[in-house]
mmCIF file of C-alpha atoms in Angstrom:
data_model
loop_
_atom_site.group_PDB
_atom_site.id
_atom_site.type_symbol
_atom_site.label_atom_id
_atom_site.label_comp_id
_atom_site.label_asym_id
_atom_site.label_seq_id
_atom_site.Cartn_x
_atom_site.Cartn_y
_atom_site.Cartn_z
ATOM 1 C CA MET T 268 -60.364 -24.988 -18.228
ATOM 2 C CA ALA T 269 -60.808 -27.438 -21.061
ATOM 3 C CA THR T 270 -60.122 -26.682 -24.699
ATOM 4 C CA LEU T 271 -61.605 -28.163 -27.832
ATOM 5 C CA TYR T 272 -58.719 -30.642 -27.995
ATOM 6 C CA ASP T 273 -59.588 -32.128 -24.590
ATOM 7 C CA ALA T 274 -63.239 -33.024 -25.233
ATOM 8 C CA PRO T 275 -64.348 -36.073 -27.241
ATOM 9 C CA THR T 276 -65.179 -34.911 -30.747
ATOM 10 C CA ASP T 277 -68.591 -36.545 -31.137
ATOM 11 C CA GLU T 278 -69.970 -35.087 -27.889
ATOM 12 C CA LEU T 279 -68.414 -31.705 -28.671
ATOM 13 C CA LEU T 280 -70.042 -31.614 -32.101
ATOM 14 C CA ASP T 281 -73.440 -32.588 -30.651
ATOM 15 C CA GLU T 282 -73.353 -29.733 -28.127
ATOM 16 C CA LEU T 283 -71.955 -27.261 -30.635
ATOM 17 C CA ALA T 284 -74.616 -28.178 -33.209
ATOM 18 C CA ALA T 285 -77.359 -27.544 -30.653
ATOM 19 C CA GLU T 286 -75.843 -24.128 -29.959
ATOM 20 C CA LEU T 287 -75.377 -23.203 -33.631
ATOM 21 C CA GLU T 288 -78.857 -24.380 -34.631
ATOM 22 C CA GLU T 289 -80.299 -21.289 -32.942
ATOM 23 C CA ARG T 290 -77.778 -18.935 -34.530
ATOM 24 C CA LEU T 291 -77.688 -20.145 -38.155
ATOM 25 C CA ASP T 292 -80.494 -20.360 -40.692
ATOM 26 C CA GLU T 293 -80.655 -23.234 -43.146
ATOM 27 C CA PRO T 294 -81.229 -21.975 -46.711
ATOM 28 C CA ASP T 295 -84.322 -23.142 -48.596
ATOM 29 C CA TRP T 296 -82.256 -25.016 -51.173
ATOM 30 C CA ALA T 297 -80.335 -27.045 -48.572
ATOM 31 C CA GLN T 298 -83.009 -29.729 -48.275
ATOM 32 C CA PHE T 299 -82.574 -30.563 -51.964
ATOM 33 C CA ALA T 300 -78.766 -30.307 -52.244
ATOM 34 C CA LYS T 301 -76.512 -33.348 -52.284
ATOM 35 C CA THR T 302 -73.386 -33.179 -50.173
ATOM 36 C CA SER T 303 -71.109 -34.640 -52.849
ATOM 37 C CA VAL T 304 -71.062 -35.732 -56.463
ATOM 38 C CA GLY T 305 -70.741 -39.302 -55.233
ATOM 39 C CA ARG T 306 -74.050 -39.160 -53.341
ATOM 40 C CA GLU T 307 -77.427 -39.997 -54.812
ATOM 41 C CA LEU T 308 -79.692 -38.246 -52.300
ATOM 42 C CA PRO T 309 -79.571 -35.251 -49.979
ATOM 43 C CA PRO T 310 -78.808 -35.897 -46.296
ATOM 44 C CA GLU T 311 -81.640 -37.323 -44.200
ATOM 45 C CA GLN T 312 -80.614 -35.827 -40.846
ATOM 46 C CA GLU T 313 -82.984 -33.192 -39.498
ATOM 47 C CA ASP T 314 -80.148 -31.119 -38.043
ATOM 48 C CA PHE T 315 -77.687 -31.621 -40.905
ATOM 49 C CA TRP T 316 -76.984 -27.916 -41.416
ATOM 50 C CA ALA T 317 -76.149 -27.296 -37.755
ATOM 51 C CA ARG T 318 -74.028 -30.462 -37.516
ATOM 52 C CA ARG T 319 -72.042 -29.554 -40.642
ATOM 53 C CA ALA T 320 -71.591 -26.008 -39.332
ATOM 54 C CA ALA T 321 -70.282 -27.345 -36.016
ATOM 55 C CA SER T 322 -67.928 -29.688 -37.834
ATOM 56 C CA LEU T 323 -66.686 -26.893 -40.092
ATOM 57 C CA LEU T 324 -66.105 -24.558 -37.155
ATOM 58 C CA ARG T 325 -64.045 -27.230 -35.404
ATOM 59 C CA LYS T 326 -62.079 -28.029 -38.588
ATOM 60 C CA VAL T 327 -61.261 -24.366 -39.158
ATOM 61 C CA ALA T 328 -60.137 -24.060 -35.535
ATOM 62 C CA VAL T 329 -57.897 -27.117 -35.728
ATOM 63 C CA ASP T 330 -56.532 -26.769 -39.273
ATOM 64 C CA GLY T 331 -56.878 -23.040 -39.973
ATOM 65 C CA PRO T 332 -56.090 -21.050 -41.991
ATOM 66 C CA ILE T 333 -57.894 -23.311 -44.419
ATOM 67 C CA GLY T 334 -59.786 -22.652 -47.643
ATOM 68 C CA VAL T 335 -63.028 -23.838 -49.166
ATOM 69 C CA LYS T 336 -61.361 -26.256 -51.571
ATOM 70 C CA ARG T 337 -59.475 -28.137 -48.876
ATOM 71 C CA LEU T 338 -62.565 -28.217 -46.657
ATOM 72 C CA SER T 339 -64.688 -29.580 -49.498
ATOM 73 C CA SER T 340 -62.165 -32.339 -50.117
ATOM 74 C CA ALA T 341 -62.348 -33.234 -46.420
ATOM 75 C CA TYR T 342 -66.090 -33.801 -46.816
ATOM 76 C CA GLY T 343 -65.676 -35.697 -50.083
ATOM 77 C CA ASP T 344 -66.781 -39.165 -51.015
ATOM 78 C CA THR T 345 -65.976 -41.915 -53.480
ATOM 79 C CA ARG T 346 -67.708 -42.303 -56.779
ATOM 80 C CA ASP T 347 -67.970 -45.715 -58.375
ATOM 81 C CA GLY T 348 -66.822 -46.337 -61.897
ATOM 82 C CA SER T 349 -69.173 -47.416 -64.655
ATOM 83 C CA ASN T 350 -72.543 -48.575 -63.333
ATOM 84 C CA ARG T 351 -73.017 -51.240 -65.944
ATOM 85 C CA TYR T 352 -69.719 -53.053 -66.143
ATOM 86 C CA VAL T 353 -67.836 -51.747 -63.089
ATOM 87 C CA VAL T 354 -64.569 -51.788 -64.964
ATOM 88 C CA SER T 355 -63.048 -48.569 -63.728
ATOM 89 C CA PRO T 356 -61.976 -48.135 -60.116
ATOM 90 C CA SER T 357 -63.612 -45.775 -57.682
ATOM 91 C CA ASP T 358 -62.556 -42.127 -57.777
ATOM 92 C CA SER T 359 -62.481 -39.755 -54.859
ATOM 93 C CA THR T 360 -64.707 -36.724 -55.242
ATOM 94 C CA ASN T 361 -64.914 -33.436 -53.399
ATOM 95 C CA GLY T 362 -67.825 -32.436 -51.239
ATOM 96 C CA SER T 363 -70.193 -29.620 -52.107
ATOM 97 C CA ARG T 364 -68.291 -26.340 -52.113
ATOM 98 C CA ASN T 365 -71.542 -24.394 -52.077
ATOM 99 C CA ILE T 366 -72.570 -25.919 -48.758
ATOM 100 C CA VAL T 367 -69.128 -25.287 -47.259
ATOM 101 C CA ARG T 368 -68.953 -21.710 -48.584
ATOM 102 C CA THR T 369 -72.468 -20.813 -47.425
ATOM 103 C CA ILE T 370 -71.881 -22.147 -43.912
ATOM 104 C CA LEU T 371 -68.556 -20.306 -43.682
ATOM 105 C CA GLN T 372 -70.271 -17.079 -44.755
ATOM 106 C CA GLN T 373 -72.906 -17.600 -42.058
ATOM 107 C CA LEU T 374 -70.178 -18.233 -39.486
ATOM 108 C CA GLU T 375 -68.474 -15.023 -40.639
ATOM 109 C CA ASP T 376 -71.722 -13.110 -40.119
ATOM 110 C CA GLU T 377 -71.837 -14.470 -36.552
ATOM 111 C CA ASP T 378 -68.189 -13.326 -36.031
ATOM 112 C CA LEU T 379 -67.024 -16.872 -35.315
ATOM 113 C CA VAL T 380 -64.761 -17.132 -38.382
ATOM 114 C CA GLU T 381 -62.885 -14.506 -40.360
ATOM 115 C CA LYS T 382 -61.202 -14.512 -43.746
ATOM 116 C CA GLN T 383 -57.465 -13.924 -43.964
ATOM 117 C CA HIS T 384 -56.258 -12.364 -47.175
ATOM 118 C CA ASP T 385 -55.102 -15.112 -49.585
ATOM 119 C CA ARG T 386 -54.744 -17.684 -46.797
ATOM 120 C CA GLY T 387 -58.224 -18.983 -46.030
ATOM 121 C CA ARG T 388 -60.377 -18.754 -42.956
ATOM 122 C CA VAL T 389 -59.410 -18.740 -39.297
ATOM 123 C CA VAL T 390 -61.398 -18.786 -36.074
ATOM 124 C CA THR T 391 -61.896 -15.485 -34.273
ATOM 125 C CA GLY T 392 -61.542 -15.015 -30.538
ATOM 126 C CA GLU T 393 -65.297 -15.297 -30.125
ATOM 127 C CA GLY T 394 -65.326 -18.554 -32.085
ATOM 128 C CA ARG T 395 -62.473 -19.989 -30.020
ATOM 129 C CA SER T 396 -64.289 -18.940 -26.854
ATOM 130 C CA LEU T 397 -67.472 -20.682 -28.011
ATOM 131 C CA LEU T 398 -65.538 -23.865 -28.793
ATOM 132 C CA ASP T 399 -63.680 -23.868 -25.476
ATOM 133 C CA ASP T 400 -66.795 -23.087 -23.408
ATOM 134 C CA THR T 401 -68.697 -25.859 -25.167
ATOM 135 C CA ALA T 402 -65.805 -28.280 -24.598
ATOM 136 C CA ASN T 403 -65.757 -27.327 -20.926
ATOM 137 C CA ASP T 404 -69.508 -28.014 -20.637
ATOM 138 C CA VAL T 405 -69.090 -31.355 -22.405
ATOM 139 C CA ILE T 406 -66.329 -32.495 -20.067
ATOM 140 C CA GLU T 407 -68.262 -31.413 -16.957
ATOM 141 C CA ASN T 408 -71.327 -33.402 -18.054
ATOM 142 C CA LEU T 409 -69.370 -36.458 -19.177
ATOM 143 C CA ASP T 410 -69.360 -39.674 -17.150
ATOM 144 C CA ARG T 411 -65.852 -40.747 -18.075
ATOM 145 C CA PRO T 412 -63.449 -40.835 -15.122
ATOM 146 C CA GLU T 413 -60.352 -40.669 -17.309
ATOM 147 C CA LEU T 414 -61.343 -37.139 -18.426
ATOM 148 C CA GLU T 415 -61.957 -35.718 -14.940
ATOM 149 C CA ARG T 416 -58.505 -34.151 -14.835
ATOM 150 C CA TYR T 417 -59.501 -31.723 -17.640
ATOM 151 C CA ALA T 418 -62.604 -30.382 -15.881
#
């Protein structure tokens, strides 16, 4: 039985996003929201909400208990200095906390993530099961001989 640590991350997130797309609803405002202060435009991906939710679920499983602030800094960006003279160096900026918080609340409603008092969010048993089952499916469908031992 494979776990989320055994499967390649990009394939795992693709499969998990397809699964979460049916379970989570993208808010109306999400198509207009930027993902960071350092960005000019909203994301252009059609399945952005599901992909970010899959990524957040995996991050909470790997790093949990983890809070919204630390998660938003993980999805941060760099912001250039002055536009006209470019005299100040680039600063790092946090990602959108509203996007992170809203997705975490949706994952809580689906019983995939739960909030620990004063510690942040952790993955529930159902969330861990979803991650491990998805990782197992990914490894079974993968054409990489070096990963056959995990199947």
